[in-house]
XYZ file of C-alpha atoms in Angstrom:
630
model
C 0.039 -0.012 0.070
C 1.304 3.425 -1.071
C 2.051 6.225 1.827
C -0.479 8.950 2.009
C 0.613 11.972 0.425
C -0.124 15.261 2.878
C 0.306 18.600 1.038
C 0.717 22.033 3.101
C -0.023 25.303 1.449
C 1.715 27.580 3.663
C 4.457 27.852 6.408
C 2.816 30.800 8.655
C 2.028 29.880 12.335
C -0.613 27.456 10.999
C 1.185 25.822 8.425
C 4.224 25.533 10.205
C 2.622 23.977 13.065
C 0.692 21.605 11.219
C 3.704 20.342 9.192
C 5.912 20.387 12.771
C 3.109 18.305 14.458
C 2.364 15.983 11.497
C 5.946 15.048 10.839
C 5.747 13.987 14.509
C 2.324 11.918 14.659
C 2.948 10.199 11.115
C 6.424 8.949 12.233
C 7.651 8.545 8.695
C 4.427 6.696 7.329
C 3.379 9.642 5.164
C 4.702 11.617 2.432
C 4.631 15.706 3.961
C 5.249 18.102 1.428
C 5.105 21.833 2.492
C 4.659 24.423 -0.088
C 5.631 27.830 0.615
C 7.230 30.711 -1.657
C 10.347 31.248 1.091
C 12.563 28.658 2.774
C 11.597 30.502 6.519
C 9.312 30.445 8.775
C 8.778 34.442 9.681
C 8.243 35.101 13.580
C 5.982 38.365 12.979
C 5.487 39.760 16.088
C 9.231 40.489 16.340
C 8.831 42.135 12.829
C 8.677 45.993 13.986
C 12.147 45.375 15.939
C 13.952 44.223 12.451
C 12.482 47.839 11.094
C 13.911 49.652 13.974
C 17.213 48.130 13.837
C 16.844 46.256 17.166
C 17.258 42.679 15.537
C 18.999 41.068 12.543
C 16.389 39.752 9.432
C 17.593 36.366 9.980
C 16.641 36.449 13.698
C 12.857 36.309 13.058
C 13.403 33.704 10.081
C 13.447 29.945 11.253
C 14.870 27.826 8.680
C 12.106 25.184 7.388
C 14.516 22.515 5.958
C 16.590 23.069 9.457
C 13.540 22.668 12.091
C 11.544 20.138 9.705
C 13.911 17.300 8.513
C 11.163 14.811 7.609
C 9.267 17.124 5.617
C 9.895 18.192 1.801
C 10.090 21.585 1.235
C 8.953 23.140 -2.307
C 9.522 26.358 -3.164
C 6.753 28.266 -5.129
C 3.371 29.772 -4.643
C 0.239 28.156 -5.000
C -1.824 29.563 -8.208
C -4.505 26.760 -8.745
C -6.319 23.939 -7.225
C -7.935 20.977 -8.635
C -10.421 19.513 -6.066
C -11.731 16.959 -8.257
C -8.059 15.924 -9.616
C -6.722 16.519 -6.081
C -3.876 18.479 -7.131
C -2.347 21.691 -6.461
C -0.685 23.975 -9.204
C 2.249 26.384 -8.112
C 4.882 28.541 -9.853
C 8.485 28.481 -8.631
C 10.443 31.325 -7.734
C 12.248 31.357 -10.978
C 8.893 31.107 -13.063
C 9.036 27.263 -13.284
C 5.592 25.542 -13.016
C 4.707 22.379 -11.095
C 2.133 20.261 -9.725
C 1.678 18.294 -6.487
C -0.747 15.733 -6.140
C -2.228 14.727 -2.721
C -4.423 12.634 -0.443
C -4.763 15.028 1.838
C -4.495 19.086 1.428
C -4.240 21.908 4.208
C -4.710 25.261 3.139
C -2.787 27.429 5.371
C -1.844 30.486 3.180
C -2.171 33.264 5.512
C -3.135 36.735 4.663
C -2.049 39.619 2.814
C -2.319 43.875 3.144
C -5.713 45.021 3.238
C -6.141 48.030 0.539
C -8.748 50.099 1.054
C -10.296 52.891 -1.904
C -8.342 55.609 -0.764
C -6.960 57.901 -3.638
C -2.967 57.486 -3.888
C -2.732 54.936 -0.806
C -1.975 52.196 -3.396
C 0.611 54.603 -5.036
C 2.497 56.407 -1.902
C 2.131 53.865 1.060
C 3.809 50.750 2.208
C 2.231 47.783 4.214
C 4.210 45.842 6.968
C 3.977 42.120 6.345
C 6.974 40.789 5.479
C 10.920 41.136 6.004
C 11.381 42.930 2.443
C 9.012 45.660 3.732
C 10.405 45.956 7.177
C 13.871 46.174 5.355
C 12.601 48.834 3.290
C 10.747 50.822 5.897
C 14.303 50.787 8.094
C 16.258 52.224 5.338
C 13.749 54.611 4.098
C 13.529 56.113 7.792
C 17.207 56.436 7.942
C 17.417 58.105 4.597
C 14.911 60.472 5.639
C 16.378 61.488 8.692
C 19.714 61.953 7.075
C 18.342 64.123 4.330
C 16.420 66.124 6.840
C 19.472 66.591 9.038
C 21.485 68.283 5.800
C 18.426 70.186 4.446
C 18.478 73.779 5.360
C 14.541 74.445 4.198
C 12.721 74.202 7.410
C 9.475 72.945 5.231
C 11.496 70.015 3.704
C 13.028 69.162 6.869
C 9.409 69.010 8.534
C 8.309 66.570 5.718
C 10.952 64.314 5.684
C 11.257 63.710 9.480
C 7.497 63.355 9.540
C 6.374 59.748 9.561
C 2.732 58.812 9.591
C 1.373 55.431 10.384
C -2.164 54.626 9.819
C -3.931 51.498 11.816
C -3.628 51.403 15.643
C -3.720 48.084 15.936
C -1.115 45.735 17.188
C 1.431 46.239 14.258
C 0.714 49.862 13.871
C 1.129 50.689 17.467
C 4.620 48.720 17.971
C 5.847 50.483 14.420
C 5.218 53.656 16.039
C 6.510 53.124 19.230
C 10.063 51.628 18.039
C 9.982 53.859 15.175
C 10.158 56.955 17.547
C 12.535 55.564 19.608
C 14.875 54.713 16.605
C 14.577 58.382 15.066
C 15.204 59.924 18.333
C 18.549 58.028 18.573
C 19.786 59.080 15.326
C 18.759 62.824 15.962
C 20.709 62.776 19.422
C 23.987 61.673 17.518
C 23.236 63.931 14.454
C 21.135 66.879 15.111
C 19.225 68.806 12.618
C 20.518 72.101 11.254
C 17.136 73.292 11.966
C 16.635 72.152 15.345
C 13.782 70.243 14.518
C 13.089 66.868 15.788
C 11.371 63.599 14.231
C 7.468 63.658 14.497
C 5.556 60.353 14.404
C 1.348 60.220 13.710
C -0.487 57.213 14.609
C -3.956 57.369 13.178
C -6.898 55.233 13.283
C -10.819 55.689 12.963
C -11.376 53.510 16.086
C -12.128 55.384 19.469
C -8.796 53.937 21.353
C -5.302 52.503 20.333
C -5.433 48.541 19.902
C -9.469 48.367 20.150
C -9.327 44.603 19.783
C -7.479 44.126 22.887
C -8.333 44.828 26.828
C -8.883 48.482 27.367
C -6.102 48.717 29.919
C -3.484 47.411 27.410
C -5.000 50.152 25.445
C -4.554 53.127 28.099
C -0.857 51.642 28.579
C 0.072 51.827 25.086
C -1.470 55.165 24.367
C 0.205 56.895 27.640
C 3.884 55.172 26.284
C 3.291 56.465 22.867
C 2.243 60.315 23.904
C 5.357 59.976 26.263
C 7.614 59.433 23.545
C 6.082 62.357 21.410
C 3.831 60.248 18.902
C 1.384 62.130 17.819
C -2.148 59.890 18.370
C -5.123 60.732 16.784
C -8.013 58.332 16.846
C -11.293 58.924 14.794
C -9.032 60.098 12.120
C -7.778 58.490 8.931
C -6.253 59.462 5.682
C -8.561 60.887 3.015
C -6.102 61.245 0.325
C -2.302 60.563 -0.304
C -0.122 62.550 -2.692
C 3.682 62.334 -3.327
C 4.172 65.226 -0.832
C 1.974 64.322 2.101
C -1.630 63.179 3.164
C -5.254 64.384 3.656
C -6.408 63.452 6.828
C -10.479 62.872 6.946
C -10.512 66.036 9.430
C -9.545 68.242 6.641
C -6.072 68.877 7.655
C -2.685 68.321 5.658
C 0.328 66.375 6.844
C 3.682 67.112 4.796
C 5.241 63.793 4.767
C 7.459 61.473 2.750
C 6.473 58.178 4.490
C 2.900 56.459 4.776
C 3.035 53.367 6.380
C -0.125 51.120 5.932
C -0.901 49.159 8.962
C -4.798 48.872 8.634
C -5.238 45.102 8.674
C -5.020 41.917 6.653
C -7.374 40.073 4.343
C -7.033 36.051 3.744
C -5.008 35.242 1.107
C -7.185 35.151 -2.286
C -6.291 31.691 -3.457
C -9.257 30.500 -1.276
C -11.665 32.422 -3.304
C -10.745 30.612 -6.417
C -12.389 27.196 -5.163
C -15.948 27.930 -5.380
C -16.501 26.832 -1.776
C -18.584 28.358 0.887
C -16.985 31.538 2.567
C -17.450 33.929 5.385
C -15.946 37.768 4.652
C -13.293 35.855 2.347
C -12.238 33.040 4.674
C -13.157 29.255 3.705
C -15.972 27.933 5.912
C -14.680 24.780 8.013
C -16.248 22.839 10.843
C -15.067 22.814 14.456
C -12.596 19.992 13.011
C -11.023 22.369 10.824
C -12.468 20.286 7.846
C -14.093 21.736 4.816
C -17.764 20.329 4.612
C -18.399 18.012 1.667
C -14.790 17.549 1.154
C -13.131 15.242 3.545
C -9.931 15.169 2.216
C -9.324 19.014 2.422
C -8.514 20.730 5.521
C -8.014 24.811 6.208
C -6.538 26.606 9.132
C -5.256 29.928 10.094
C -6.094 33.081 8.403
C -7.652 31.519 5.406
C -10.144 29.596 7.800
C -13.430 30.621 9.201
C -13.252 28.218 12.345
C -16.209 28.116 14.376
C -15.767 29.924 17.991
C -17.120 27.018 20.306
C -16.649 29.019 23.276
C -19.021 32.087 21.605
C -21.701 30.456 19.571
C -22.094 31.996 16.196
C -18.873 33.785 16.339
C -15.715 32.854 14.398
C -12.081 32.900 15.624
C -10.405 35.971 14.857
C -7.218 36.111 12.668
C -4.225 36.295 14.845
C -1.163 34.397 15.020
C -2.390 32.810 18.665
C -5.105 30.833 17.114
C -3.359 30.090 14.049
C -0.633 28.386 16.039
C -3.252 26.292 17.573
C -5.206 25.684 14.761
C -2.162 23.919 13.125
C -1.853 21.514 15.956
C -5.387 20.562 15.857
C -5.340 20.366 12.424
C -2.455 18.031 12.086
C -4.011 15.463 14.852
C -7.399 15.578 12.642
C -5.562 14.972 9.442
C -3.971 11.729 11.008
C -7.273 10.751 12.265
C -8.306 10.947 8.728
C -6.088 8.483 7.740
C -7.397 5.914 10.732
C -5.113 6.611 13.203
C -6.534 8.334 16.402
C -9.296 10.560 17.162
C -10.551 13.930 15.796
C -10.571 16.782 17.870
C -12.562 20.044 17.825
C -10.807 23.343 18.233
C -11.380 25.005 21.421
C -9.272 27.704 22.974
C -8.560 29.628 26.152
C -7.517 33.306 26.158
C -3.801 33.350 27.121
C -3.877 36.768 26.869
C -1.762 39.423 24.803
C 1.865 41.156 24.918
C 2.862 44.412 23.047
C 6.385 45.316 23.044
C 6.824 49.141 22.883
C 10.319 49.476 22.999
C 12.891 49.579 25.499
C 11.898 48.339 28.934
C 8.157 49.668 27.920
C 5.425 47.260 27.371
C 1.854 46.290 27.802
C 0.726 42.697 28.740
C -1.997 40.806 30.126
C -1.092 37.295 30.885
C -3.908 34.924 31.828
C -5.739 38.031 32.492
C -3.585 39.829 34.633
C -2.673 43.535 33.361
C 1.130 44.492 33.561
C 2.879 47.728 32.681
C 6.361 49.104 32.668
C 9.515 46.786 33.303
C 7.667 43.751 34.496
C 5.545 44.134 31.386
C 8.798 43.785 29.266
C 10.259 40.884 31.089
C 7.180 38.763 30.687
C 6.677 39.918 26.782
C 10.195 39.077 25.688
C 10.080 35.772 28.025
C 7.028 35.048 25.824
C 8.128 35.770 22.549
C 11.400 33.429 23.347
C 8.997 30.750 24.554
C 7.016 30.674 21.633
C 9.931 30.893 18.570
C 10.432 27.632 17.347
C 14.362 28.535 17.022
C 16.867 31.229 17.017
C 16.186 32.045 20.657
C 19.924 32.406 21.649
C 20.354 34.865 18.519
C 17.204 37.087 19.482
C 18.385 37.321 23.297
C 22.042 38.048 22.268
C 20.604 40.673 19.891
C 18.609 42.246 23.011
C 21.344 42.284 25.065
C 23.833 44.061 22.595
C 20.772 46.729 21.684
C 20.778 47.308 25.626
C 24.509 48.061 25.699
C 25.283 49.486 22.178
C 23.981 51.898 19.907
C 22.014 51.101 17.152
C 23.733 50.912 13.554
C 21.663 53.426 11.621
C 22.725 52.890 8.136
C 21.172 52.128 4.679
C 21.913 49.016 3.044
C 19.917 49.715 -0.071
C 18.801 46.114 -0.888
C 15.291 47.152 -1.075
C 13.629 49.548 -3.280
C 10.175 51.013 -3.164
C 8.771 49.317 -6.161
C 10.162 46.213 -4.703
C 7.554 46.057 -1.978
C 4.305 47.668 -3.326
C 1.083 47.639 -0.920
C -0.999 46.123 -3.118
C 1.267 42.961 -3.336
C -0.321 39.543 -2.528
C 3.330 38.161 -1.988
C 4.390 40.468 0.927
C 7.120 38.013 2.006
C 8.634 38.212 -1.434
C 10.540 41.129 -2.915
C 9.743 41.893 -6.698
C 12.507 41.689 -8.757
C 13.456 43.434 -12.053
C 12.561 41.237 -14.987
C 10.964 38.534 -13.078
C 8.125 36.760 -14.983
C 4.693 37.817 -14.101
C 2.420 35.070 -12.582
C -1.040 34.643 -11.718
C -1.953 38.079 -12.370
C -0.089 39.123 -9.155
C 2.835 40.903 -9.739
C 1.289 42.600 -13.178
C -0.174 45.543 -11.336
C 2.812 46.327 -9.240
C 4.327 48.431 -11.626
C 1.103 50.354 -12.494
C -0.075 50.326 -9.082
C 3.131 51.523 -7.289
C 4.070 53.226 -10.356
C 2.372 55.766 -12.062
C 1.955 58.363 -9.382
C 5.321 57.551 -8.018
C 6.685 57.191 -4.378
C 8.134 59.816 -1.969
C 11.314 61.503 -3.039
C 13.950 60.201 -0.932
C 16.627 59.067 -3.127
C 15.112 55.733 -4.963
C 11.739 57.074 -5.633
C 10.625 59.826 -8.070
C 7.354 61.284 -8.662
C 5.551 59.847 -11.632
C 8.176 56.966 -12.342
C 7.671 53.530 -12.972
C 7.728 51.635 -9.726
C 8.440 54.556 -7.633
C 12.084 55.240 -9.029
C 13.176 58.757 -9.471
C 13.002 60.480 -12.900
C 16.356 59.385 -14.935
C 18.565 62.007 -15.245
C 17.159 64.140 -11.980
C 19.045 64.960 -9.142
C 18.843 61.616 -6.474
C 17.769 59.735 -9.577
C 19.509 57.283 -12.189
C 21.503 58.355 -15.208
C 19.643 58.739 -18.007
C 19.569 55.954 -20.568
C 22.697 55.572 -23.007
C 24.556 58.544 -20.697
C 27.492 57.670 -19.166
C 27.176 55.588 -16.082
C 23.234 54.973 -17.367
C 21.614 52.310 -18.537
C 21.786 51.266 -22.059
C 18.768 51.999 -24.311
C 16.381 49.603 -25.441
C 17.328 47.137 -28.106
C 20.768 48.205 -27.675
C 23.478 45.806 -26.849
C 23.173 44.894 -23.073
C 19.919 46.791 -22.976
C 16.400 46.126 -22.389
C 14.506 43.648 -25.170
C 12.142 45.399 -27.423
C 8.413 44.754 -26.729
C 7.207 41.747 -28.542
C 10.832 40.375 -28.938
C 12.363 37.321 -27.714
C 12.713 37.722 -24.086
C 10.480 40.968 -24.145
C 6.999 42.172 -22.991
C 4.142 40.393 -24.459
C 1.948 43.096 -26.360
C -1.136 43.924 -24.204
C -4.468 42.196 -24.880
C -2.338 39.269 -25.928
C -2.971 35.868 -24.301
C -1.104 35.857 -20.648
C -1.719 40.132 -21.001
C -5.522 40.648 -20.087
C -6.185 42.007 -16.652
C -8.405 40.239 -14.405
C -10.947 42.379 -12.535
C -12.073 41.907 -8.756
C -14.454 43.689 -6.653
C -13.366 45.723 -3.738
C -12.897 44.029 -0.198
C -15.441 44.702 2.477
C -13.378 45.486 5.611
C -11.135 48.193 7.306
C -9.833 49.242 10.298
C -13.135 51.502 11.200
C -14.537 51.746 7.796
C -15.909 49.749 5.263
C -15.672 49.495 1.227
C -18.502 49.757 -0.437
C -19.820 48.091 -3.821
C -20.238 44.591 -5.145
C -17.352 42.523 -5.936
C -16.539 43.026 -9.847
C -17.066 40.411 -12.274
C -13.822 38.549 -13.062
C -12.676 37.986 -16.789
C -13.176 34.859 -18.409
C -9.750 34.072 -17.782
C -9.645 34.623 -14.212
C -12.917 33.392 -12.837
C -12.704 30.415 -10.529
C -14.493 27.330 -11.367
C -17.177 26.087 -8.777
C -15.969 22.462 -9.837
C -12.319 23.358 -8.464
C -10.637 22.895 -11.557
C -7.162 24.390 -11.441
C -7.383 27.979 -12.015
C -5.015 31.273 -11.068
C -6.433 33.070 -8.222
C -7.286 36.444 -9.017
C -6.707 39.684 -7.019
C -9.390 41.861 -6.001
C -9.893 45.124 -7.997
C -11.086 48.637 -6.620
C -10.823 52.184 -7.398
C -7.398 53.665 -7.445
C -6.107 56.554 -8.507
C -3.608 57.503 -10.882
C -2.791 53.996 -11.759
C -0.377 53.495 -14.899
C -1.389 49.776 -15.233
C -4.514 47.518 -15.047
C -2.839 44.877 -13.501
C -1.690 44.618 -9.709
C 1.487 43.425 -7.965
C 2.348 40.458 -6.360
C 0.941 36.987 -6.750
C -2.732 35.881 -6.346
C -2.097 33.046 -4.259
C 0.144 31.998 -2.048
C 1.168 30.827 1.489
C 1.844 33.749 3.254
C 3.219 32.313 6.304
C 1.894 34.692 9.000
C -0.975 33.807 10.939
C -2.083 36.896 11.870
C -1.673 39.100 8.943
C -3.584 40.354 5.934
C -3.493 40.876 2.332
C -4.225 43.705 0.355
C -7.850 44.895 -0.657
C -9.284 46.304 -3.853
C -6.868 46.506 -6.642
C -7.088 45.975 -10.159
C -5.365 42.745 -11.016
C -2.713 41.862 -13.469
C -2.634 39.291 -16.434
C -4.314 36.235 -15.465
C -2.038 32.921 -16.307
C -4.089 29.836 -17.105
C -2.000 26.510 -15.544
C -1.726 25.123 -18.899
C 0.134 28.186 -20.664
C 3.300 27.643 -21.697
C 6.260 30.237 -20.558
C 7.115 32.310 -23.301
C 10.807 33.059 -23.598
C 10.712 35.202 -20.406
C 7.521 37.627 -20.263
C 8.335 40.712 -18.672
C 6.067 42.940 -16.849
C 4.347 45.684 -18.401
C 5.825 48.520 -20.118
C 5.981 50.678 -16.559
C 8.018 47.948 -14.980
C 11.268 49.919 -13.679
C 14.408 49.115 -15.510
C 16.721 46.503 -13.795
C 18.360 47.938 -10.570
C 22.141 47.829 -9.802
C 21.836 43.930 -8.915
C 21.244 42.840 -12.326
C 23.843 42.890 -15.022
C 23.269 45.369 -17.819
C 24.947 43.177 -20.398
C 28.123 43.533 -22.399
C 30.466 46.191 -21.511
C 31.098 48.901 -23.862
C 34.023 51.290 -24.297
C 33.494 54.963 -24.678
C 36.796 55.561 -26.521
C 35.890 53.875 -30.045
C 37.750 50.818 -29.373
C 36.353 47.335 -29.117
C 36.403 45.059 -26.000
C 36.987 41.137 -26.087
C 33.448 40.115 -26.217
C 32.082 43.194 -28.426
C 30.295 42.142 -31.386
């Protein structure tokens, strides 16, 4: 008898815990495959400390192959599931495609940034759902403070050292708290010429900070934020975002070059393509985390609407705590479905929450006991060390070094603005120049993050593709065909022309039609209106569950240069408690059987290859040929 094949989509809190528990329970009697776009499990609660320079990125990244030795890791993003044929179609990190057959399937794809139909937000804001976004934010904030310190104009200095965070939930509160400490430390070492200091703003339409948590935690967090000079504005959000600042719902305008979007998350759109019963974007499951009518299909984490047995009629919230526990119960029930052991219903007990506010400050209520100050800080960090599945010693060492040494405020420049668009449905993977578009996920990035441009902070320019500065302008890249510049298209070493081998497919050609989606309905305090738009024929999911690329949601946006959207349409996000993005037009949809052209490129507004991409053959400027020139 052949060994059962178990496929897990996603390595976030739910997927990782499922894989680890299954590996122990099956005792090598089953083939377990984990499909994930990255080779690590990301411990999201400590991501704000990466952006603030406290922890190095690899500290919060736990190796999948190193900690799951009996689980086969497949790098890729799921973009189609054939429920009747029991196969999962995926696209690899280099554009290759593959199929995984299964006897049991666990969907734990996580969530992505939630985008609201607010003009300019898609073009000028960045989310906070993955390592690339955290690294970009750290570089961006560092750059803005350095540019502000060198500026003679007070208005420019004020705009550059003003940082706006939208969303006063768990993530936004920690980002603002740690960010204020980080920029204050920079200014103490390098005071600004104008005598100004960095200013952080935290906005939310909710009546208080962290409205989903205990009111005492909320008061503690708000008190710490105000003590650090953070401008906390409840009942206020962004009405419009522009290149030079934001317009608030109270009518005021704030000049800024930084807009951090922490409004919330939504389930990975992969599950929408299955044609199964949904609950606010989440796949409906029974208390055993099994999809009704599909005994081979399980779902857990942010993509699953799990009944809350402690509160009849309610569903468990999208938090890392629930996702981690879902994974353990799901693994037991998968094994039970194979004839070993008994099924378990998911029940939970609230263990409380911890919020690290930086330094010795924290807010916590372990087992319902409210705490603040150094005691809460010790409990918070102790909890994180206990909860992390690896890297505990390294994390503790970084905390110790941060307590005795100043932080290193340097720009690495590894992640550019256009690499981490807010609309990306793959926030854990930074976009790469020239990378083939898949499932219509990344296609819109060039348009959504590009046409209006990003803030002028050295690597972003107004109205330039992907947020890059105007070529040949101060702070931008040199013009094409100029000394030190990028070779022109169709020139030796340059980009291939459109419709040329390796070039960009013509618009309205197979693989180039945009798929439409309707707006997402939830928000942090406000809801987007309107019905979900009809999807194009090439992207509409089949009720039978035949393989189809998942399609991203489309919604109103301003100054879009392309009809597509960034990121991939389905993927294991790997975050148990974060979200995906909202309403945004989707990009070119590729069917599972479409052949890979000689390297299809993103739309024309995709930015040219960056400095990490070889420009092609070297040409001399003195008229003499060099070896290799033709």
